[in-house]
Short mmCIF file of C-alpha atoms and ligand atoms in Angstrom, two decimals:
data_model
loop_
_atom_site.label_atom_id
_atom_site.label_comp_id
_atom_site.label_asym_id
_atom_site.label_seq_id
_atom_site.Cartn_x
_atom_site.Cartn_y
_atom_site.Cartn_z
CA UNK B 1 136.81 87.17 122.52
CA UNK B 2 133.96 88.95 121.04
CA UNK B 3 132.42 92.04 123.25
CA UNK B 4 129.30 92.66 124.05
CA UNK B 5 127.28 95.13 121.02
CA UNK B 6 127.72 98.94 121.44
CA UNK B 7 124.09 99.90 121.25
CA UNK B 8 123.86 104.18 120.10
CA UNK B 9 121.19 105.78 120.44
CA UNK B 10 121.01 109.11 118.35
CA UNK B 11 119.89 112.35 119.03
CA UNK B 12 119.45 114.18 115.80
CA UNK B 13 119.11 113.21 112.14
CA UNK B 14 120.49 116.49 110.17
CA UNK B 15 122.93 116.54 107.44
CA UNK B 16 125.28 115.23 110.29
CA UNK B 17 122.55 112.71 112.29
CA UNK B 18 122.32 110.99 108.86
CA UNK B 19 125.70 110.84 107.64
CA UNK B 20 126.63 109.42 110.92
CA UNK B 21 124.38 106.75 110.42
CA UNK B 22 125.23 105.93 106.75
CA UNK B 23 129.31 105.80 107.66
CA UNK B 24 128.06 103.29 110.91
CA UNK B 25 126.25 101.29 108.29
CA UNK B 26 128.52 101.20 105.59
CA UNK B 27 131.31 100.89 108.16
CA UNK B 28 129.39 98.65 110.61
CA UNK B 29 132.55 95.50 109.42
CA UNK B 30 135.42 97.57 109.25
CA UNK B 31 134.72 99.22 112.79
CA UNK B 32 133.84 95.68 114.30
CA UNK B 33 137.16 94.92 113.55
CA UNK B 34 138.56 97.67 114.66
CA UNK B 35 136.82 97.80 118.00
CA UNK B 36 136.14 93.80 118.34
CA UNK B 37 132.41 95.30 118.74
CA UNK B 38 129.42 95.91 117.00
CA UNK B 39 128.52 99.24 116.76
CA UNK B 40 124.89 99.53 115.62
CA UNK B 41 122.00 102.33 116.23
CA UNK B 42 119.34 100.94 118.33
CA UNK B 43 117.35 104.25 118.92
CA UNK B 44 116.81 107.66 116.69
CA UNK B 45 114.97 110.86 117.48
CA UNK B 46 114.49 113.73 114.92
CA UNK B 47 112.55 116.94 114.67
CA UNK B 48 110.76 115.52 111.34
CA UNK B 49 109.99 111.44 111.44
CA UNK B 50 108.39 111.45 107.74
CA UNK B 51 111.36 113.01 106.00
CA UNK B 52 113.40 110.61 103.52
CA UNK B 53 116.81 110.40 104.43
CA UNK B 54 117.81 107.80 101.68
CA UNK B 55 118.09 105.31 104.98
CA UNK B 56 116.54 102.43 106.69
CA UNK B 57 115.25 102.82 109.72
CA UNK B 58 113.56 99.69 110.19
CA UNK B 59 115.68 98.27 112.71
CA UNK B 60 115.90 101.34 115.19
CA UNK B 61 113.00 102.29 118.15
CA UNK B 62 111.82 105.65 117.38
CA UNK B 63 111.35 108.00 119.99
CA UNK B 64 109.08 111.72 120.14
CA UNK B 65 111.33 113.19 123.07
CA UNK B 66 115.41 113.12 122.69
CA UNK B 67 115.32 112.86 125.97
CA UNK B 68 113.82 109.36 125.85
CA UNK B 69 116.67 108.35 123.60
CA UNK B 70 118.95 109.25 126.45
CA UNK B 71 116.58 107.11 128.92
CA UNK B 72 116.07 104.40 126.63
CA UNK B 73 117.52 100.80 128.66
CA UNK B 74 118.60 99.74 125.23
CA UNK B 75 120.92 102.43 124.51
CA UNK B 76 124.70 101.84 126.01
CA UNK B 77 125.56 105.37 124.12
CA UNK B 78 124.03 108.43 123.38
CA UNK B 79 125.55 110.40 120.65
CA UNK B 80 123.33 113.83 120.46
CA UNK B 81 123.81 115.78 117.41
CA UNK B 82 120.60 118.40 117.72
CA UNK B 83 122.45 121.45 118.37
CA UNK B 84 121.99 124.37 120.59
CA UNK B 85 122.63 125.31 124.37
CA UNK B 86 119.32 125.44 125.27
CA UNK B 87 116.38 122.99 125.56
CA UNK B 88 116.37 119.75 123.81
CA UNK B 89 120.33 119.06 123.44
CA UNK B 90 120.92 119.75 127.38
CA UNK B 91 118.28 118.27 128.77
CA UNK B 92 119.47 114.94 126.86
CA UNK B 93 122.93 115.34 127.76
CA UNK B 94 121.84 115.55 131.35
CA UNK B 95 119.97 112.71 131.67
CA UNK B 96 122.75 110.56 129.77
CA UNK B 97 124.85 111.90 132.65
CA UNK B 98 122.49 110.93 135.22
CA UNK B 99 122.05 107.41 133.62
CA UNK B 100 126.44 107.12 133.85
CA UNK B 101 126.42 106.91 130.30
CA UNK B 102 128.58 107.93 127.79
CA UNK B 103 127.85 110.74 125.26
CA UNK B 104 128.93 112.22 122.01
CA UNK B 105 128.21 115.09 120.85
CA UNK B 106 128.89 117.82 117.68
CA UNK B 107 127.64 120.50 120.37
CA UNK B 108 130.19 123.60 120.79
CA UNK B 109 127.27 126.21 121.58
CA UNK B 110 126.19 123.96 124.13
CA UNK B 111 129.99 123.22 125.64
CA UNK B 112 130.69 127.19 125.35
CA UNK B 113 127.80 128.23 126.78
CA UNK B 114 127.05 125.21 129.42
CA UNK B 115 130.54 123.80 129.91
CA UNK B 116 130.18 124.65 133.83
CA UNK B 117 127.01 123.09 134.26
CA UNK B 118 128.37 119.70 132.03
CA UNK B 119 131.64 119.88 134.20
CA UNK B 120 129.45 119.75 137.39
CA UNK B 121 127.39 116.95 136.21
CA UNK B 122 130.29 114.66 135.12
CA UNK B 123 131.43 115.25 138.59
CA UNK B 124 129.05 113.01 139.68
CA UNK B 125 128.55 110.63 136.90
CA UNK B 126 130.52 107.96 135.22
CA UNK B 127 129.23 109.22 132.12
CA UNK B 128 131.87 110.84 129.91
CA UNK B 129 131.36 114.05 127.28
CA UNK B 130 133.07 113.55 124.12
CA UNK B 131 133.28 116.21 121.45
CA UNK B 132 135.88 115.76 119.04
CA UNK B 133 132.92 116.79 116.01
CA UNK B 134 132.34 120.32 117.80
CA UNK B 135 135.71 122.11 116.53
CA UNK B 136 136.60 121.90 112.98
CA UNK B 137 134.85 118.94 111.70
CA UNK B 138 136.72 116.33 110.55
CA UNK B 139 140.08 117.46 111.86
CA UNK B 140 141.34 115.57 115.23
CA UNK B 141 142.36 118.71 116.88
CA UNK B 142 140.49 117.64 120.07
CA UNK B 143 142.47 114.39 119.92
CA UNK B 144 145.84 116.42 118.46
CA UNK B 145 145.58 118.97 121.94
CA UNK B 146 144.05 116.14 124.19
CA UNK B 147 146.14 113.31 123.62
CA UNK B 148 148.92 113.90 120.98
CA UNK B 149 150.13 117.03 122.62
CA UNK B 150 149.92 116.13 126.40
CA UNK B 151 153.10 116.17 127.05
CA UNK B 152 153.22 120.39 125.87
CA UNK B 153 152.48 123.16 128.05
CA UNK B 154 150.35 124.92 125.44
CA UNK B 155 151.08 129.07 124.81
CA UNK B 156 148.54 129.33 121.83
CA UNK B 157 145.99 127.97 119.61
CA UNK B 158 145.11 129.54 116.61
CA UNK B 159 143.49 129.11 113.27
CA UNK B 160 140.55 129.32 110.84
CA UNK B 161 137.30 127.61 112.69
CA UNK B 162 134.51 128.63 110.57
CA UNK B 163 134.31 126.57 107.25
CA UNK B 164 131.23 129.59 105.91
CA UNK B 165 133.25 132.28 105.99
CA UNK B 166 136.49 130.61 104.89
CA UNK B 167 134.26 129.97 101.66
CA UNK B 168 132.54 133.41 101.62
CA UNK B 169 136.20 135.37 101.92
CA UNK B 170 137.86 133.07 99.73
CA UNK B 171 134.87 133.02 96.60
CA UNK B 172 134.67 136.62 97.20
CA UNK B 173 138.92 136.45 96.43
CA UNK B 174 138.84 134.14 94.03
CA UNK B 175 135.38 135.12 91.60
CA UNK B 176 134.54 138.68 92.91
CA UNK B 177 130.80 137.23 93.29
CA UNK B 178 129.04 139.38 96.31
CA UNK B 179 128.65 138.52 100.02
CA UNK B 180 124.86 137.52 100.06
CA UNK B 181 125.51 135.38 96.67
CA UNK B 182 128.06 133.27 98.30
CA UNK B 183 126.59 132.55 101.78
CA UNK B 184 123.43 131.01 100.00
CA UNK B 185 126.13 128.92 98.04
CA UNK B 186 127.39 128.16 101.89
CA UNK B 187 123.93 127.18 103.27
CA UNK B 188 123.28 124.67 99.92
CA UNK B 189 126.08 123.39 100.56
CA UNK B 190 125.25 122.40 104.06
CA UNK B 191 128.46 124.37 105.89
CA UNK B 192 125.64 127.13 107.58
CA UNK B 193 124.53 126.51 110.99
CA UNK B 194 120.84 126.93 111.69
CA UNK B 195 121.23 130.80 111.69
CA UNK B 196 124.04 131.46 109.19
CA UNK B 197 124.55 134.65 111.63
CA UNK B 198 126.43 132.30 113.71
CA UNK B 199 128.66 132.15 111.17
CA UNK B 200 129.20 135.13 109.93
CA UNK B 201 128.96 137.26 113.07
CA UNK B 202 132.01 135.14 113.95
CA UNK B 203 129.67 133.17 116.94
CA UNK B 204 130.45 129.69 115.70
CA UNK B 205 134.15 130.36 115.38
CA UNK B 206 134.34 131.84 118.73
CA UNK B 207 132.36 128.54 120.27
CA UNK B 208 134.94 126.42 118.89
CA UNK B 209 137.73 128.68 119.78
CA UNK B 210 136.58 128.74 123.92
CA UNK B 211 136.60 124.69 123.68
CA UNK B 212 140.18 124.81 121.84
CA UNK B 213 141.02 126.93 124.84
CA UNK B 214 139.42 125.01 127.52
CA UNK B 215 141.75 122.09 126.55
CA UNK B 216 144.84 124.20 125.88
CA UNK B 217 144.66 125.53 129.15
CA UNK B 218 142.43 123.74 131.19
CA UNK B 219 140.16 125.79 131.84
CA UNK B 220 135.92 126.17 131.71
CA UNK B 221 134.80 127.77 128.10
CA UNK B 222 134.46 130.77 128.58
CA UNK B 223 133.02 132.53 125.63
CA UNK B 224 131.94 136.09 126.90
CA UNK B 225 136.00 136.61 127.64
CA UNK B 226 136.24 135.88 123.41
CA UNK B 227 136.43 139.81 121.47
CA UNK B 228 134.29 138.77 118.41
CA UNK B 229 133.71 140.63 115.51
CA UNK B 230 132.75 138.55 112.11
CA UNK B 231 133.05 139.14 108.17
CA UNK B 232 130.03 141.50 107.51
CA UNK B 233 132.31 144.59 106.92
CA UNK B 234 134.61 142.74 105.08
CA UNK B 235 134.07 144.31 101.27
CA UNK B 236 135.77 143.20 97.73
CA UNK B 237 137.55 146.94 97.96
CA UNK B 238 139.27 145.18 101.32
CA UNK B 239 139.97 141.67 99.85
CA UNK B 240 141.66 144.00 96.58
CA UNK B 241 143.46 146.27 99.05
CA UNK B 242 144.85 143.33 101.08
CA UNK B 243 145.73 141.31 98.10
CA UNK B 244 147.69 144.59 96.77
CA UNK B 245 149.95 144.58 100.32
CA UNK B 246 150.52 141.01 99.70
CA UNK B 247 147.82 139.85 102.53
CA UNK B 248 144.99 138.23 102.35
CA UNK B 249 141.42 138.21 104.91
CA UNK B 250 140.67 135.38 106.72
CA UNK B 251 138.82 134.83 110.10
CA UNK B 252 140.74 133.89 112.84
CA UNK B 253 140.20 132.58 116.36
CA UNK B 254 143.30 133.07 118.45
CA UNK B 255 143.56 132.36 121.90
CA UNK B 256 147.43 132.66 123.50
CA UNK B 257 148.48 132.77 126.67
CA UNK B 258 150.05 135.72 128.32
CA UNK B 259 151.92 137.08 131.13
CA UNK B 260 148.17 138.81 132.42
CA UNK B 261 146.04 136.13 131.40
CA UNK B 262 144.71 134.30 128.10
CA UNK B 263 143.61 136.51 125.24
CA UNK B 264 140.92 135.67 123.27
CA UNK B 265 139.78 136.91 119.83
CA UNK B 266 137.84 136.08 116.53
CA UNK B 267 138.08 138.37 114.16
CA UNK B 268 138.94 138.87 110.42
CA UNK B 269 142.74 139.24 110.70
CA UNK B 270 144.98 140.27 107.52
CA UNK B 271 147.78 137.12 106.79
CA UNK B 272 150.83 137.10 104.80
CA UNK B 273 150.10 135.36 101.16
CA UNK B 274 152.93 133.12 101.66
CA UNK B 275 152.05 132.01 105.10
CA UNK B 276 150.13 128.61 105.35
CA UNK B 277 146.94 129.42 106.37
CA UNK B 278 146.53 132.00 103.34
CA UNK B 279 146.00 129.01 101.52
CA UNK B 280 143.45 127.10 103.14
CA UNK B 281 140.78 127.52 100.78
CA UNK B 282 136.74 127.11 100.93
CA UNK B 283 135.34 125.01 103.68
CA UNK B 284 138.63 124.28 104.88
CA UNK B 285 139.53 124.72 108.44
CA UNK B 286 143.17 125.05 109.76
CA UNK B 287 144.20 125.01 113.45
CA UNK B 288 147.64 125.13 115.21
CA UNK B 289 148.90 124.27 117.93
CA UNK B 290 152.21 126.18 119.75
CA UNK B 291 153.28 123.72 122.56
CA UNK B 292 156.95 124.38 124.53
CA UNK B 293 158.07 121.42 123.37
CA UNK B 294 156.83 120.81 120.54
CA UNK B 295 156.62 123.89 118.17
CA UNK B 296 153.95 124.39 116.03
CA UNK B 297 151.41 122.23 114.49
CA UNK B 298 148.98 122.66 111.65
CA UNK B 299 146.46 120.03 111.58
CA UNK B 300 143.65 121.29 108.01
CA UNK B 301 141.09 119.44 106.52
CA UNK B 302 137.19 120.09 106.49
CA UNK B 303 135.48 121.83 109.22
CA UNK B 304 132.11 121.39 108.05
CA UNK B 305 129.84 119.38 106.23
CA UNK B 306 127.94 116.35 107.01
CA UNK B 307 130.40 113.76 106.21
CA UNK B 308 133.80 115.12 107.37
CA UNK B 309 131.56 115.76 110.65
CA UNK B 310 130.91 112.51 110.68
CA UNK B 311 134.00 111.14 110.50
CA UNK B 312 134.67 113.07 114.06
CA UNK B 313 131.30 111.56 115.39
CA UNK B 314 132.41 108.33 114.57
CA UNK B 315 136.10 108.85 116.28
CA UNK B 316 134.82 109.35 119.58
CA UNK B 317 132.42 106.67 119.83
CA UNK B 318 135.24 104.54 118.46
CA UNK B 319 136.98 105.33 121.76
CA UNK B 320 133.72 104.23 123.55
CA UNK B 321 133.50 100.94 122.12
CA UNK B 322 137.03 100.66 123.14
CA UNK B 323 136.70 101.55 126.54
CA UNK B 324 138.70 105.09 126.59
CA UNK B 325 137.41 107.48 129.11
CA UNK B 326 138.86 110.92 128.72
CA UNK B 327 138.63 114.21 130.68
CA UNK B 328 136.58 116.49 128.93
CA UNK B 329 138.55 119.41 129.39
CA UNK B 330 141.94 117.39 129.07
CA UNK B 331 142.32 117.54 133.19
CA UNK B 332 140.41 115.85 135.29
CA UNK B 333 136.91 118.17 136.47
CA UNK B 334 137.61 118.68 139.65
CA UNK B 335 141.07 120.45 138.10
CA UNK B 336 139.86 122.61 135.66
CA UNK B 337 139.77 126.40 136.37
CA UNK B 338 137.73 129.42 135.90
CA UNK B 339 139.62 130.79 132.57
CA UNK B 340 141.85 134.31 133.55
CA UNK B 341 141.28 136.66 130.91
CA UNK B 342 144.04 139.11 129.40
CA UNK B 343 142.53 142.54 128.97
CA UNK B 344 142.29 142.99 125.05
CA UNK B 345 143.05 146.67 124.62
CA UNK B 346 146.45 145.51 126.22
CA UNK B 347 147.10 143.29 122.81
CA UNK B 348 149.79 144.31 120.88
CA UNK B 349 149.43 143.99 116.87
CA UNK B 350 149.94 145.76 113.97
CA UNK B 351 146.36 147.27 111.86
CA UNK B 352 145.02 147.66 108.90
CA UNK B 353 142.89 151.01 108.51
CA UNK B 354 140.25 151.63 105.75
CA UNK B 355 139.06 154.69 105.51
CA UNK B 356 136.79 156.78 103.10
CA UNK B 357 137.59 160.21 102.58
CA UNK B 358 136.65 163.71 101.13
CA UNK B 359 139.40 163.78 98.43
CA UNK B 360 140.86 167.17 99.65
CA UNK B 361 143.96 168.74 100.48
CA UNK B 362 145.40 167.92 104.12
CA UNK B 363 143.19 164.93 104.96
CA UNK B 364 146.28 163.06 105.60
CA UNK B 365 147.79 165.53 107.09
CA UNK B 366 145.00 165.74 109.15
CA UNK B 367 145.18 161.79 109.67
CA UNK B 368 148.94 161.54 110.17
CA UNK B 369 148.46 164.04 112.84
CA UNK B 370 146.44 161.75 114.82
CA UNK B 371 148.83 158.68 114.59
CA UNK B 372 151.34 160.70 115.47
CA UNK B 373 149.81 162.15 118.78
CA UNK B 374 148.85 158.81 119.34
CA UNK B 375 152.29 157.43 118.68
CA UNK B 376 151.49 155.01 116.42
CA UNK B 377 154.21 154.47 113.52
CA UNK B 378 152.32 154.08 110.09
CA UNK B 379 153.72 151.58 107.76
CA UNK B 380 152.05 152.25 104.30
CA UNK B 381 149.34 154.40 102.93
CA UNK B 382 147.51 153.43 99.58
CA UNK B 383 144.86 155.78 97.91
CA UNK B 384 142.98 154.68 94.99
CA UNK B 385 140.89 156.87 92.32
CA UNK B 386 140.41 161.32 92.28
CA UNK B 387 137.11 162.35 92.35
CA UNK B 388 136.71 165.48 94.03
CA UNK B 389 132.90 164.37 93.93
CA UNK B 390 132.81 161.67 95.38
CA UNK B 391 134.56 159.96 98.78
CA UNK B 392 137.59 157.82 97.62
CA UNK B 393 139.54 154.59 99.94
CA UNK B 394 142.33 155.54 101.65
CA UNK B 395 144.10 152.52 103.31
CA UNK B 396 146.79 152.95 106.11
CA UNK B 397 148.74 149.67 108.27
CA UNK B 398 150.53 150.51 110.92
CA UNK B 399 153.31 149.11 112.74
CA UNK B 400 152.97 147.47 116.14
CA UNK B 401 150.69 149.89 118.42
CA UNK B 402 148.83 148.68 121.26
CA UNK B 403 144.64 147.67 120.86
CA UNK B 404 143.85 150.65 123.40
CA UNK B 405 145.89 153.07 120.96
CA UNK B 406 144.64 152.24 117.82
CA UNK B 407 140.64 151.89 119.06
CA UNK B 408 141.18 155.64 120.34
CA UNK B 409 143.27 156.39 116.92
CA UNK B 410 140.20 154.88 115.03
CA UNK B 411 137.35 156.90 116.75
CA UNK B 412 139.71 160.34 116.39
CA UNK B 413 139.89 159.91 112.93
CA UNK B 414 136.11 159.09 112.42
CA UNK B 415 135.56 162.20 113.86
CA UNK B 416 137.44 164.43 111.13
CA UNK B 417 134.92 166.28 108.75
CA UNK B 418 136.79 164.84 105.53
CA UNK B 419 136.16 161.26 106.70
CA UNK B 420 132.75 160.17 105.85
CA UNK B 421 131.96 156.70 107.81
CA UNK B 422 133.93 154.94 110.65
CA UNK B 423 137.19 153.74 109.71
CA UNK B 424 136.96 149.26 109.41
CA UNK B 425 140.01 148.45 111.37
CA UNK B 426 141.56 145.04 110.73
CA UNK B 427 144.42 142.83 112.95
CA UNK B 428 147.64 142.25 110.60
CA UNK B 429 148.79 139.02 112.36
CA UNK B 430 152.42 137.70 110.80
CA UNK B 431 152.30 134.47 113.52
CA UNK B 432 155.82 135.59 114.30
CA UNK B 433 155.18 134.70 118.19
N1 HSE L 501 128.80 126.13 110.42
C1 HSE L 501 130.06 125.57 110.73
C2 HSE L 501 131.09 126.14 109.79
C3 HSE L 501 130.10 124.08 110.53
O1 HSE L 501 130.73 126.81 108.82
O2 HSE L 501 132.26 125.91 110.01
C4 HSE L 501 129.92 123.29 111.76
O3 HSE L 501 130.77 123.66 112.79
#
């Protein structure tokens, strides 16, 4: 028996707006069969009507407002793809809600940010949020946590969320090219967000990384709980030094539960060479899972990009058009929780220290004197270059310390006369647990 049309109305004609539209055209057969439905657009809105997207349009009601996409008694679906936690994107989302429609969305800031405010409204609504295309692209790690791994209690979720600086770090690696050279590479290549600082200030990652949590643990985003720190400090005399101790740099949200409460981090982290996720390259994301029953599971593939973005878009309204209504935050709302946060100075972890230093007698001295007032057990210490001129890299790791011990070890040491700027401290993270 043939259903009745899916009728999408889409919020949104970006790099990912567009390339949804082109795979629901190209695709329109293939995902009639798959859904016994036709899936077509009936209704667009975009910031810039005259632009040429390569795409016909001539079929599909225009609209000024987003909103009136939403509103629109044509449209079964909304799928909003606009971006951003304010204005626009919410307002749309609402009035979906309010309407008991359905809606997709690519929309982490606005999930991190808002997730309260969208849990409250699908109280009341038999609307649905679904947001597989807001973490990593075109990986089904919503799906993977959400349905796949049900069955798991979940004790962490970890991985590299941000497809930008995975290219950034690993061009910098690979070619030497600088920082600034690299992210314009990023933003041609359509991986930036609007304001690449998202990116590289490590905002993006940690967006993604409060919804991964959310669904681990079923609780409301909750981004402000997230210790961010993102890849501007990270220099080519780092990547070197790292590469030297067999590591390499790569941005990492990591959320885990503990005995005091989830902790939550993005930061660039220092991984073996031989693990993995040292060798998920460019735009590449790569996301596990630790459930009790099941182990670990690495689910990789492209976290940004119109296309692999896409793909995500497309899963969830596949679900639509087959009539699969999930909890957004893998429980049902009325079950989901404020999230506890661990305190982060109580993290345990091993560090990587750079420091630059007067190239004098009894600077380490000096140094070692502080780790060892401090208690904290240094593993290695490399120095490279003599020039009594000029300050020279000095790079000490550490064994496992505590995050209290080694911020006050860090801001000791920065005070010493021989060291001339503030030590960049770095997270060695082995996966181990
Ligand atoms: N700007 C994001 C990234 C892509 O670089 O991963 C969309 O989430």
């Amino acid at each position: 028996m043939t259903q009745q049309p899916l009728r999408i109305g889409l919020a949104g004609l970006g790099n990912v707006g567009a390339s949804v539209f082109r795979l629901l055209t190209e695709h329109r057969d293939m995902l009639r069969d798959r859904t016994g439905r036709d899936i077509r657009v009936v209704a667009v809105s975009a910031r810039n009507k005259s632009k040429d997207r390569g795409l016909d349009f001539s079929t599909v009601s225009w609209h000024d407002n987003p909103v009136d996409v939403a509103a629109d008694p044509s449209v079964d679906l909304v799928v909003e793809l606009m971006g951003g936690s304010e204005g626009a994107a919410f307002d749309t989302v609402k009035k979906a809600l309010e309407l008991n429609k359905p809606v997709v969305t690519a929309n982490k800031a606005l999930l991190a940010n808002r997730g309260a405010e969208v849990l409250a409204l699908l109280k009341k609504s038999e609307g649905t949020v679904s947001f597989e295309a807001a973490v990593a692209g075109g990986i089904p790690v919503i799906k993977g946590l959400r349905e796949g791994l049900a069955g798991n209690k979940i004790r962490a979720v970890y991985g590299i969320l941000n497809g930008t600086c995975n290219f950034i770090l690993s061009e910098m690696y690979s070619t030497g090219r600088p920082f600034a050279d690299v992210l314009k590479e990023a933003q041609d290549k359509g991986y930036a967000e609007a304001d690449p600082t998202f990116d590289i200030d490590g905002v993006d990652a940690a967006h993604k990384l409060s919804l991964l949590s959310g669904l681990a643990f079923g609780c409301v985003p909750d981004v402000e709980h997230i210790d961010t720190k993102g890849i501007r400090k990270v220099t080519s005399l780092d990547i070197d030094f790292a590469n030297e101790l067999n590591y390499r740099i790569k941005l990492l949200g990591i959320a885990r539960q503990t005995d005091k409460g989830i902790e939550q981090s993005v930061e660039p982290c220092l991984v073996p060479k031989d693990s993995p996720i040292a060798t998920v390259e460019g735009a590449l994301n790569a996301v596990y899972v630790d459930g009790d029953f099941v182990g670990k599971v690495l689910l990789m593939g492209f976290g940004a990009g119109g296309n692999p973005t896409a793909s995500a878009v497309v899963a969830d309204i596949v679900d639509v058009a087959r009539n699969r209504a999930l909890p957004l935050m893998g429980i049902a709302a009325e079950k989901v929780t404020p999230l506890k946060p661990a305190n982060i100075l109580e993290r345990i972890g091993s560090y990587y220290f750079r420091l630059m230093v007067l190239d004098q007698p009894g600077v380490i001295a000096d140094i070692s004197a502080i780790l060892r007032d401090n208690k904290v057990s240094l593993e290695s210490v490399l120095q490279r270059g003599r020039d009594p001129d000029q300050p020279v890299p000095v790079i000490l790791t550490t064994h496992e310390t505590s995050e209290e011990s080694i911020q006050r070890v860090a801001a000791e040491i920065g005070k010493l006369p021989s060291v001339v700027e503030p030590p960049y401290l770095m997270r060695i993270e082995e996966f181990k647990s």
